[in-house]
Amino acid sequence: MRFFNTEGPVRPEDHYLLPPLQRWDLDEVLTLIEQKKYFLLHAPRQTGKTSCLLALVEHLNREGCYRAVYANLETAQAAREDVALAMADIVQTIADEAQRQTGASGLDALAREVLALNAPTRALRAFLNQWCERSPQPVALLLDEVDALVGDTLISLLRQLRAGYPQRPEAFPSTLVLCGVRDLRDYRIHASSESEPITGGSAFNIKAKSLRLGDFSSDEVMALLDEHTKETGQVFTAEARDRIWTLTLGQPWLVNALAYESCFDIPEGRDRTRPIDIALIDRAKENLIQRRVTHLDQLADKLREPRVRRIIEPMLAGTALGEIPVDERDYLIDLGLLRRSGGSGLEVANPIYREVLPRTLAGGPQDSLPQISPSWLTPTGDLDPEALLDAFLAFWRRHGEAMLGSAPYHEIAPHLVLMAFLQRVVNGEGALEREYAIGRGRMDLCLRYRAVTLGIEIKVWRPSASDPLPDGLVQLDAYLSGLGVDRGWLVIFDRRPGLAPLAERLRVDETTSPSGRRVCVVRA
């Protein structure tokens, strides 16, 4: 039985799949190859790049006009800036893959010869030169994980390829595809041999084009889900199908992971007579987040990088970005964390990532929480909003200031501690949804627990700013209207200097929104 794939390239005999060559403009790719162009393919991790490259190699070799070879250069990353070791790895990798994929003989001996007779800074060029001279057809070389290389190793690779470019197609690859997460323009090569970073464009100015592999469309998501139904008879309800699209916006790994979790990991989903419904999809989503599966953990790990923090922190706070260099913004897009969306500018790439980012950042505060008795629950296990407010005030009065230091992003430390507290409240029985974006001036939270829906808006009173209460009431009013509820919290964290201790200034006022909804204003 085939299944949804979440590890490595797709295999038609094992996996449900969309034909890889249909995921990009094949006519454009073949035209670039016919014109002997060198070009790039880039996209976030686990979006199908390698599957597309392997399918292209198979297509080219089947057509017979080219000797096409795919090689993954990732193992050379371990050499770091040891150019000799890295080039030996790269040359031997290409030789091995060329022999395996095309049946060419003698390339292993050629690799040993050129490595013995040439300086590391010209060994790759010499190997490609002699291989292509021996090849009965022009060579199409597809190199994956190129941006895993660093420093002098990456510079040497790019410059050797550029140096051999004029000899194509008789004595160098006719066409070359470099593949990785980032576009070449975003390469900032920090080499020990150079005083300033070298850009990819300056080291490899023969690039004809950069192609980006996109996410699945809505129709492609539905087609992939239909593969499972055709094979097993198990259907996804219309609501479940819509939910998968809404949560993932077509991010390929997320689509496959949600479907696999709901159909193969959750016991109820293994019953092929039971439809996959929206409840199973929501359980699958929560399972993936709680398990910190590798894909999500890799994204979360990026939050430690200063250039990522410079954008994600103000985004979570709802403030403007300020002067962030365009290459840093593009870097987060290439990672797949953010996307540009029409007139709304930068936003988190999909709702699952939008939930993972703040939950990851709130992980430290959540682990630091003291033991809290669930005094907010009624005897029947339902949520009592008034009791929850009392519990939060008691927690904040006693532990709030001390816990701010456990938050990794100082500017949004209060947000993260509050989210950590509320995540403990939902504790698998409910859900905590988050809405935030650059320039919104706030973060909105929606706590759902059985029949209770509680809307919460977080505002920050910053130095030299006026009281955010008036704007907050208007904004919360609109948020509560969208949730369809008539009461909520407006939490104002006062970050101005020279204030009284938190326990002394913490208070709650009851007021109404412009439309008459009940609002508890918490000043903390």
PDB file of C-alpha atoms in Angstrom, residues 246-524:
ATOM      1  CA  THR A 246      -6.560  26.353   5.338  1.00  0.00           C
ATOM      2  CA  LEU A 247      -3.911  25.114   7.777  1.00  0.00           C
ATOM      3  CA  THR A 248      -1.146  24.530   5.231  1.00  0.00           C
ATOM      4  CA  LEU A 249      -1.874  26.854   2.288  1.00  0.00           C
ATOM      5  CA  GLY A 250      -0.348  24.090   0.198  1.00  0.00           C
ATOM      6  CA  GLN A 251       3.052  23.727   1.898  1.00  0.00           C
ATOM      7  CA  PRO A 252       3.921  20.264   0.540  1.00  0.00           C
ATOM      8  CA  TRP A 253       5.438  18.710   3.656  1.00  0.00           C
ATOM      9  CA  LEU A 254       2.616  19.947   5.876  1.00  0.00           C
ATOM     10  CA  VAL A 255      -0.033  18.606   3.506  1.00  0.00           C
ATOM     11  CA  ASN A 256       1.578  15.166   3.453  1.00  0.00           C
ATOM     12  CA  ALA A 257       2.252  15.191   7.205  1.00  0.00           C
ATOM     13  CA  LEU A 258      -1.311  16.091   8.180  1.00  0.00           C
ATOM     14  CA  ALA A 259      -2.713  13.463   5.820  1.00  0.00           C
ATOM     15  CA  TYR A 260      -0.274  10.768   6.991  1.00  0.00           C
ATOM     16  CA  GLU A 261      -0.888  11.518  10.666  1.00  0.00           C
ATOM     17  CA  SER A 262      -4.672  11.375  10.260  1.00  0.00           C
ATOM     18  CA  CYS A 263      -4.730   8.268   7.998  1.00  0.00           C
ATOM     19  CA  PHE A 264      -1.845   6.153   9.291  1.00  0.00           C
ATOM     20  CA  ASP A 265      -0.802   7.280  12.808  1.00  0.00           C
ATOM     21  CA  ILE A 266      -4.049   8.120  14.612  1.00  0.00           C
ATOM     22  CA  PRO A 267      -5.696   4.746  15.395  1.00  0.00           C
ATOM     23  CA  GLU A 268      -9.208   5.851  14.425  1.00  0.00           C
ATOM     24  CA  GLY A 269      -7.935   7.025  11.062  1.00  0.00           C
ATOM     25  CA  ARG A 270      -6.597   3.563  10.203  1.00  0.00           C
ATOM     26  CA  ASP A 271     -10.173   2.298   9.933  1.00  0.00           C
ATOM     27  CA  ARG A 272     -10.648   2.665   6.179  1.00  0.00           C
ATOM     28  CA  THR A 273     -14.445   2.591   6.568  1.00  0.00           C
ATOM     29  CA  ARG A 274     -14.297   5.783   8.632  1.00  0.00           C
ATOM     30  CA  PRO A 275     -14.072   9.103   6.780  1.00  0.00           C
ATOM     31  CA  ILE A 276     -11.225  11.436   7.712  1.00  0.00           C
ATOM     32  CA  ASP A 277     -13.094  14.347   9.307  1.00  0.00           C
ATOM     33  CA  ILE A 278     -12.083  17.783  10.523  1.00  0.00           C
ATOM     34  CA  ALA A 279     -11.622  16.549  14.118  1.00  0.00           C
ATOM     35  CA  LEU A 280      -8.954  14.066  12.975  1.00  0.00           C
ATOM     36  CA  ILE A 281      -7.159  16.778  11.004  1.00  0.00           C
ATOM     37  CA  ASP A 282      -7.119  19.081  14.050  1.00  0.00           C
ATOM     38  CA  ARG A 283      -5.781  16.238  16.201  1.00  0.00           C
ATOM     39  CA  ALA A 284      -3.112  15.536  13.586  1.00  0.00           C
ATOM     40  CA  LYS A 285      -2.069  19.187  13.569  1.00  0.00           C
ATOM     41  CA  GLU A 286      -1.750  19.286  17.350  1.00  0.00           C
ATOM     42  CA  ASN A 287       0.192  15.998  17.385  1.00  0.00           C
ATOM     43  CA  LEU A 288       2.723  17.316  14.872  1.00  0.00           C
ATOM     44  CA  ILE A 289       3.272  20.522  16.844  1.00  0.00           C
ATOM     45  CA  GLN A 290       3.552  18.802  20.211  1.00  0.00           C
ATOM     46  CA  ARG A 291       5.987  16.174  18.910  1.00  0.00           C
ATOM     47  CA  ARG A 292       8.171  18.937  17.431  1.00  0.00           C
ATOM     48  CA  VAL A 293       8.636  16.880  14.285  1.00  0.00           C
ATOM     49  CA  THR A 294      11.866  17.557  12.418  1.00  0.00           C
ATOM     50  CA  HIS A 295      10.409  19.864   9.779  1.00  0.00           C
ATOM     51  CA  LEU A 296       8.819  22.164  12.359  1.00  0.00           C
ATOM     52  CA  ASP A 297      11.794  21.905  14.699  1.00  0.00           C
ATOM     53  CA  GLN A 298      14.159  23.025  11.927  1.00  0.00           C
ATOM     54  CA  LEU A 299      12.044  26.125  11.349  1.00  0.00           C
ATOM     55  CA  ALA A 300      11.801  26.831  15.067  1.00  0.00           C
ATOM     56  CA  ASP A 301      15.571  26.519  15.407  1.00  0.00           C
ATOM     57  CA  LYS A 302      15.967  29.433  12.981  1.00  0.00           C
ATOM     58  CA  LEU A 303      14.337  31.725  15.554  1.00  0.00           C
ATOM     59  CA  ARG A 304      17.697  31.913  17.338  1.00  0.00           C
ATOM     60  CA  GLU A 305      19.340  33.637  14.380  1.00  0.00           C
ATOM     61  CA  PRO A 306      19.658  37.424  14.855  1.00  0.00           C
ATOM     62  CA  ARG A 307      18.453  38.207  11.309  1.00  0.00           C
ATOM     63  CA  VAL A 308      15.356  36.080  11.887  1.00  0.00           C
ATOM     64  CA  ARG A 309      14.698  37.654  15.273  1.00  0.00           C
ATOM     65  CA  ARG A 310      14.917  41.170  13.805  1.00  0.00           C
ATOM     66  CA  ILE A 311      11.803  40.420  11.758  1.00  0.00           C
ATOM     67  CA  ILE A 312       9.839  37.887  13.815  1.00  0.00           C
ATOM     68  CA  GLU A 313      10.000  39.858  17.072  1.00  0.00           C
ATOM     69  CA  PRO A 314       8.344  43.042  15.744  1.00  0.00           C
ATOM     70  CA  MET A 315       5.901  40.897  13.766  1.00  0.00           C
ATOM     71  CA  LEU A 316       4.728  39.182  16.957  1.00  0.00           C
ATOM     72  CA  ALA A 317       4.595  42.532  18.740  1.00  0.00           C
ATOM     73  CA  GLY A 318       2.610  44.062  15.891  1.00  0.00           C
ATOM     74  CA  THR A 319       5.095  46.887  15.374  1.00  0.00           C
ATOM     75  CA  ALA A 320       6.725  48.170  12.174  1.00  0.00           C
ATOM     76  CA  LEU A 321       9.898  46.507  10.936  1.00  0.00           C
ATOM     77  CA  GLY A 322      12.026  49.592  10.641  1.00  0.00           C
ATOM     78  CA  GLU A 323      15.069  49.477   8.382  1.00  0.00           C
ATOM     79  CA  ILE A 324      15.540  45.768   7.746  1.00  0.00           C
ATOM     80  CA  PRO A 325      17.793  45.017   4.732  1.00  0.00           C
ATOM     81  CA  VAL A 326      15.996  43.427   1.807  1.00  0.00           C
ATOM     82  CA  ASP A 327      18.337  40.415   1.853  1.00  0.00           C
ATOM     83  CA  GLU A 328      17.216  39.601   5.409  1.00  0.00           C
ATOM     84  CA  ARG A 329      13.572  39.782   4.388  1.00  0.00           C
ATOM     85  CA  ASP A 330      14.262  37.607   1.350  1.00  0.00           C
ATOM     86  CA  TYR A 331      16.135  35.129   3.558  1.00  0.00           C
ATOM     87  CA  LEU A 332      13.030  34.463   5.658  1.00  0.00           C
ATOM     88  CA  ILE A 333      10.978  34.026   2.499  1.00  0.00           C
ATOM     89  CA  ASP A 334      13.509  31.555   1.089  1.00  0.00           C
ATOM     90  CA  LEU A 335      13.388  29.622   4.366  1.00  0.00           C
ATOM     91  CA  GLY A 336       9.627  29.377   3.915  1.00  0.00           C
ATOM     92  CA  LEU A 337       8.877  31.110   7.227  1.00  0.00           C
ATOM     93  CA  LEU A 338       7.263  34.150   5.595  1.00  0.00           C
ATOM     94  CA  ARG A 339       5.637  35.048   2.321  1.00  0.00           C
ATOM     95  CA  ARG A 340       4.686  38.236   0.537  1.00  0.00           C
ATOM     96  CA  SER A 341       0.943  38.459   0.189  1.00  0.00           C
ATOM     97  CA  GLY A 342      -0.388  41.093  -2.157  1.00  0.00           C
ATOM     98  CA  GLY A 343      -1.099  44.389  -0.471  1.00  0.00           C
ATOM     99  CA  SER A 344      -0.645  43.019   3.055  1.00  0.00           C
ATOM    100  CA  GLY A 345       3.145  42.738   2.776  1.00  0.00           C
ATOM    101  CA  LEU A 346       5.089  40.153   4.770  1.00  0.00           C
ATOM    102  CA  GLU A 347       3.145  37.531   6.691  1.00  0.00           C
ATOM    103  CA  VAL A 348       3.791  34.111   8.198  1.00  0.00           C
ATOM    104  CA  ALA A 349       3.650  31.514   5.436  1.00  0.00           C
ATOM    105  CA  ASN A 350       0.698  29.495   6.765  1.00  0.00           C
ATOM    106  CA  PRO A 351      -1.451  29.079   9.902  1.00  0.00           C
ATOM    107  CA  ILE A 352       0.544  26.120  11.246  1.00  0.00           C
ATOM    108  CA  TYR A 353       3.789  28.103  11.145  1.00  0.00           C
ATOM    109  CA  ARG A 354       1.878  31.065  12.636  1.00  0.00           C
ATOM    110  CA  GLU A 355       1.078  28.860  15.626  1.00  0.00           C
ATOM    111  CA  VAL A 356       4.457  27.124  15.848  1.00  0.00           C
ATOM    112  CA  LEU A 357       6.559  30.305  16.051  1.00  0.00           C
ATOM    113  CA  PRO A 358       5.041  31.853  19.208  1.00  0.00           C
ATOM    114  CA  ARG A 359       4.510  28.442  20.828  1.00  0.00           C
ATOM    115  CA  THR A 360       8.191  27.691  20.361  1.00  0.00           C
ATOM    116  CA  LEU A 361       9.203  31.036  21.835  1.00  0.00           C
ATOM    117  CA  ALA A 362       6.799  30.526  24.743  1.00  0.00           C
ATOM    118  CA  GLY A 363       8.305  27.106  25.440  1.00  0.00           C
ATOM    119  CA  GLY A 364      10.861  28.463  27.935  1.00  0.00           C
ATOM    120  CA  PRO A 365       8.289  30.370  29.978  1.00  0.00           C
ATOM    121  CA  GLN A 366       5.922  27.390  29.792  1.00  0.00           C
ATOM    122  CA  ASP A 367       8.573  25.043  31.163  1.00  0.00           C
ATOM    123  CA  SER A 368       9.258  27.622  33.913  1.00  0.00           C
ATOM    124  CA  LEU A 369       5.649  27.811  35.062  1.00  0.00           C
ATOM    125  CA  PRO A 370       5.052  26.844  38.674  1.00  0.00           C
ATOM    126  CA  GLN A 371       2.509  24.200  39.573  1.00  0.00           C
ATOM    127  CA  ILE A 372      -0.905  25.806  38.999  1.00  0.00           C
ATOM    128  CA  SER A 373      -4.138  24.281  40.216  1.00  0.00           C
ATOM    129  CA  PRO A 374      -6.838  24.490  37.497  1.00  0.00           C
ATOM    130  CA  SER A 375      -9.127  26.693  39.591  1.00  0.00           C
ATOM    131  CA  TRP A 376     -10.698  27.990  36.346  1.00  0.00           C
ATOM    132  CA  LEU A 377     -12.652  24.781  35.794  1.00  0.00           C
ATOM    133  CA  THR A 378     -16.178  24.133  37.008  1.00  0.00           C
ATOM    134  CA  PRO A 379     -17.090  20.844  38.697  1.00  0.00           C
ATOM    135  CA  THR A 380     -18.232  19.569  35.283  1.00  0.00           C
ATOM    136  CA  GLY A 381     -14.878  20.432  33.715  1.00  0.00           C
ATOM    137  CA  ASP A 382     -16.032  23.490  31.797  1.00  0.00           C
ATOM    138  CA  LEU A 383     -14.145  26.769  31.695  1.00  0.00           C
ATOM    139  CA  ASP A 384     -15.250  29.594  33.992  1.00  0.00           C
ATOM    140  CA  PRO A 385     -13.922  32.840  32.401  1.00  0.00           C
ATOM    141  CA  GLU A 386     -14.239  34.838  35.640  1.00  0.00           C
ATOM    142  CA  ALA A 387     -12.299  32.214  37.580  1.00  0.00           C
ATOM    143  CA  LEU A 388      -9.707  32.126  34.810  1.00  0.00           C
ATOM    144  CA  LEU A 389      -9.212  35.894  35.096  1.00  0.00           C
ATOM    145  CA  ASP A 390      -8.762  35.602  38.871  1.00  0.00           C
ATOM    146  CA  ALA A 391      -6.238  32.790  38.379  1.00  0.00           C
ATOM    147  CA  PHE A 392      -4.274  34.791  35.816  1.00  0.00           C
ATOM    148  CA  LEU A 393      -4.165  37.876  38.043  1.00  0.00           C
ATOM    149  CA  ALA A 394      -2.930  35.811  40.988  1.00  0.00           C
ATOM    150  CA  PHE A 395      -0.310  34.142  38.786  1.00  0.00           C
ATOM    151  CA  TRP A 396       0.844  37.425  37.252  1.00  0.00           C
ATOM    152  CA  ARG A 397       1.011  39.224  40.596  1.00  0.00           C
ATOM    153  CA  ARG A 398       3.159  36.494  42.078  1.00  0.00           C
ATOM    154  CA  HIS A 399       5.274  35.265  39.176  1.00  0.00           C
ATOM    155  CA  GLY A 400       4.924  37.672  36.223  1.00  0.00           C
ATOM    156  CA  GLU A 401       7.981  39.865  36.628  1.00  0.00           C
ATOM    157  CA  ALA A 402      10.221  36.985  37.650  1.00  0.00           C
ATOM    158  CA  MET A 403       9.245  34.949  34.571  1.00  0.00           C
ATOM    159  CA  LEU A 404       9.881  37.678  32.013  1.00  0.00           C
ATOM    160  CA  GLY A 405      13.543  36.708  31.992  1.00  0.00           C
ATOM    161  CA  SER A 406      12.729  33.196  30.742  1.00  0.00           C
ATOM    162  CA  ALA A 407      11.393  34.573  27.450  1.00  0.00           C
ATOM    163  CA  PRO A 408      13.930  34.565  24.583  1.00  0.00           C
ATOM    164  CA  TYR A 409      12.604  37.736  22.897  1.00  0.00           C
ATOM    165  CA  HIS A 410      12.746  40.641  25.356  1.00  0.00           C
ATOM    166  CA  GLU A 411      10.367  42.960  23.478  1.00  0.00           C
ATOM    167  CA  ILE A 412       7.515  40.448  23.595  1.00  0.00           C
ATOM    168  CA  ALA A 413       8.372  38.762  26.890  1.00  0.00           C
ATOM    169  CA  PRO A 414       4.965  39.582  28.458  1.00  0.00           C
ATOM    170  CA  HIS A 415       3.160  38.165  25.417  1.00  0.00           C
ATOM    171  CA  LEU A 416       5.130  34.935  25.682  1.00  0.00           C
ATOM    172  CA  VAL A 417       4.528  34.503  29.418  1.00  0.00           C
ATOM    173  CA  LEU A 418       0.780  35.095  28.974  1.00  0.00           C
ATOM    174  CA  MET A 419       0.681  32.584  26.116  1.00  0.00           C
ATOM    175  CA  ALA A 420       2.577  30.074  28.238  1.00  0.00           C
ATOM    176  CA  PHE A 421      -0.025  30.452  30.994  1.00  0.00           C
ATOM    177  CA  LEU A 422      -2.934  30.083  28.559  1.00  0.00           C
ATOM    178  CA  GLN A 423      -1.331  27.074  26.872  1.00  0.00           C
ATOM    179  CA  ARG A 424      -1.273  25.406  30.281  1.00  0.00           C
ATOM    180  CA  VAL A 425      -4.986  26.245  30.594  1.00  0.00           C
ATOM    181  CA  VAL A 426      -6.005  24.585  27.319  1.00  0.00           C
ATOM    182  CA  ASN A 427      -3.794  21.563  28.098  1.00  0.00           C
ATOM    183  CA  GLY A 428      -5.064  19.379  25.262  1.00  0.00           C
ATOM    184  CA  GLU A 429      -8.755  20.048  25.988  1.00  0.00           C
ATOM    185  CA  GLY A 430      -8.986  23.289  24.069  1.00  0.00           C
ATOM    186  CA  ALA A 431      -7.092  25.433  21.597  1.00  0.00           C
ATOM    187  CA  LEU A 432      -5.257  28.734  21.657  1.00  0.00           C
ATOM    188  CA  GLU A 433      -5.256  30.572  18.325  1.00  0.00           C
ATOM    189  CA  ARG A 434      -2.992  33.516  17.599  1.00  0.00           C
ATOM    190  CA  GLU A 435      -3.247  36.380  15.153  1.00  0.00           C
ATOM    191  CA  TYR A 436      -0.423  38.849  14.614  1.00  0.00           C
ATOM    192  CA  ALA A 437       1.184  40.786  11.790  1.00  0.00           C
ATOM    193  CA  ILE A 438       3.593  43.629  11.113  1.00  0.00           C
ATOM    194  CA  GLY A 439       2.087  47.019  11.892  1.00  0.00           C
ATOM    195  CA  ARG A 440      -1.146  45.793  13.509  1.00  0.00           C
ATOM    196  CA  GLY A 441      -0.140  47.257  16.853  1.00  0.00           C
ATOM    197  CA  ARG A 442      -1.315  44.249  18.840  1.00  0.00           C
ATOM    198  CA  MET A 443      -1.534  40.469  19.120  1.00  0.00           C
ATOM    199  CA  ASP A 444      -4.928  38.750  19.259  1.00  0.00           C
ATOM    200  CA  LEU A 445      -5.533  35.460  21.047  1.00  0.00           C
ATOM    201  CA  CYS A 446      -8.596  33.259  20.908  1.00  0.00           C
ATOM    202  CA  LEU A 447      -8.969  30.681  23.661  1.00  0.00           C
ATOM    203  CA  ARG A 448     -11.470  27.929  22.853  1.00  0.00           C
ATOM    204  CA  TYR A 449     -12.416  25.466  25.571  1.00  0.00           C
ATOM    205  CA  ARG A 450     -15.478  23.316  24.978  1.00  0.00           C
ATOM    206  CA  ALA A 451     -18.406  25.752  24.693  1.00  0.00           C
ATOM    207  CA  VAL A 452     -16.401  28.825  25.741  1.00  0.00           C
ATOM    208  CA  THR A 453     -14.712  31.182  23.277  1.00  0.00           C
ATOM    209  CA  LEU A 454     -12.669  33.974  24.843  1.00  0.00           C
ATOM    210  CA  GLY A 455     -11.147  36.753  22.759  1.00  0.00           C
ATOM    211  CA  ILE A 456      -8.032  38.445  24.149  1.00  0.00           C
ATOM    212  CA  GLU A 457      -6.118  41.383  22.745  1.00  0.00           C
ATOM    213  CA  ILE A 458      -2.594  42.268  23.890  1.00  0.00           C
ATOM    214  CA  LYS A 459      -1.362  45.839  23.660  1.00  0.00           C
ATOM    215  CA  VAL A 460       1.891  47.365  24.910  1.00  0.00           C
ATOM    216  CA  TRP A 461       2.192  50.846  26.391  1.00  0.00           C
ATOM    217  CA  ARG A 462       5.622  51.926  25.226  1.00  0.00           C
ATOM    218  CA  PRO A 463       7.711  54.921  26.334  1.00  0.00           C
ATOM    219  CA  SER A 464       6.643  58.274  24.827  1.00  0.00           C
ATOM    220  CA  ALA A 465       3.369  56.769  23.581  1.00  0.00           C
ATOM    221  CA  SER A 466      -0.163  57.579  24.681  1.00  0.00           C
ATOM    222  CA  ASP A 467      -2.433  55.186  26.557  1.00  0.00           C
ATOM    223  CA  PRO A 468      -3.329  52.379  24.090  1.00  0.00           C
ATOM    224  CA  LEU A 469      -6.763  51.860  25.691  1.00  0.00           C
ATOM    225  CA  PRO A 470      -8.891  53.804  23.126  1.00  0.00           C
ATOM    226  CA  ASP A 471      -7.357  52.073  20.108  1.00  0.00           C
ATOM    227  CA  GLY A 472      -7.404  48.763  21.924  1.00  0.00           C
ATOM    228  CA  LEU A 473     -11.142  48.920  22.582  1.00  0.00           C
ATOM    229  CA  VAL A 474     -11.861  49.634  18.915  1.00  0.00           C
ATOM    230  CA  GLN A 475      -9.560  46.851  17.729  1.00  0.00           C
ATOM    231  CA  LEU A 476     -10.862  44.332  20.266  1.00  0.00           C
ATOM    232  CA  ASP A 477     -14.435  45.212  19.281  1.00  0.00           C
ATOM    233  CA  ALA A 478     -13.723  44.205  15.684  1.00  0.00           C
ATOM    234  CA  TYR A 479     -11.936  41.035  16.785  1.00  0.00           C
ATOM    235  CA  LEU A 480     -14.790  39.947  19.068  1.00  0.00           C
ATOM    236  CA  SER A 481     -17.264  40.654  16.287  1.00  0.00           C
ATOM    237  CA  GLY A 482     -15.341  38.325  14.001  1.00  0.00           C
ATOM    238  CA  LEU A 483     -15.352  35.626  16.678  1.00  0.00           C
ATOM    239  CA  GLY A 484     -19.087  36.085  17.247  1.00  0.00           C
ATOM    240  CA  VAL A 485     -18.744  36.689  21.014  1.00  0.00           C
ATOM    241  CA  ASP A 486     -19.823  39.589  23.210  1.00  0.00           C
ATOM    242  CA  ARG A 487     -17.050  39.774  25.800  1.00  0.00           C
ATOM    243  CA  GLY A 488     -13.261  39.627  25.977  1.00  0.00           C
ATOM    244  CA  TRP A 489     -10.062  40.806  27.625  1.00  0.00           C
ATOM    245  CA  LEU A 490      -7.876  43.747  26.720  1.00  0.00           C
ATOM    246  CA  VAL A 491      -4.471  43.168  28.325  1.00  0.00           C
ATOM    247  CA  ILE A 492      -2.208  46.238  28.387  1.00  0.00           C
ATOM    248  CA  PHE A 493       1.397  45.583  29.345  1.00  0.00           C
ATOM    249  CA  ASP A 494       2.963  48.819  30.565  1.00  0.00           C
ATOM    250  CA  ARG A 495       6.613  48.878  29.511  1.00  0.00           C
ATOM    251  CA  ARG A 496       7.368  52.490  30.442  1.00  0.00           C
ATOM    252  CA  PRO A 497      10.303  53.041  32.808  1.00  0.00           C
ATOM    253  CA  GLY A 498       9.962  54.201  36.419  1.00  0.00           C
ATOM    254  CA  LEU A 499       6.706  52.375  37.227  1.00  0.00           C
ATOM    255  CA  ALA A 500       5.623  50.982  40.572  1.00  0.00           C
ATOM    256  CA  PRO A 501       6.218  47.263  41.152  1.00  0.00           C
ATOM    257  CA  LEU A 502       3.925  45.000  39.158  1.00  0.00           C
ATOM    258  CA  ALA A 503       2.020  43.737  42.188  1.00  0.00           C
ATOM    259  CA  GLU A 504       1.094  47.318  43.104  1.00  0.00           C
ATOM    260  CA  ARG A 505      -0.083  48.523  39.683  1.00  0.00           C
ATOM    261  CA  LEU A 506      -1.857  45.372  38.489  1.00  0.00           C
ATOM    262  CA  ARG A 507      -5.575  46.011  38.223  1.00  0.00           C
ATOM    263  CA  VAL A 508      -8.730  45.152  36.269  1.00  0.00           C
ATOM    264  CA  ASP A 509     -11.378  47.579  35.049  1.00  0.00           C
ATOM    265  CA  GLU A 510     -14.727  46.676  33.537  1.00  0.00           C
ATOM    266  CA  THR A 511     -15.780  48.698  30.504  1.00  0.00           C
ATOM    267  CA  THR A 512     -17.576  48.317  27.191  1.00  0.00           C
ATOM    268  CA  SER A 513     -16.389  48.410  23.599  1.00  0.00           C
ATOM    269  CA  PRO A 514     -17.788  50.934  21.094  1.00  0.00           C
ATOM    270  CA  SER A 515     -20.439  48.354  20.140  1.00  0.00           C
ATOM    271  CA  GLY A 516     -21.363  47.606  23.727  1.00  0.00           C
ATOM    272  CA  ARG A 517     -19.406  44.385  24.255  1.00  0.00           C
ATOM    273  CA  ARG A 518     -18.155  43.666  27.771  1.00  0.00           C
ATOM    274  CA  VAL A 519     -14.413  44.150  28.152  1.00  0.00           C
ATOM    275  CA  CYS A 520     -12.136  43.357  31.096  1.00  0.00           C
ATOM    276  CA  VAL A 521      -9.183  45.746  30.848  1.00  0.00           C
ATOM    277  CA  VAL A 522      -6.154  44.211  32.537  1.00  0.00           C
ATOM    278  CA  ARG A 523      -3.333  46.675  33.214  1.00  0.00           C
ATOM    279  CA  ALA A 524      -0.157  44.780  33.937  1.00  0.00           C
TER     280      ALA A 524
END
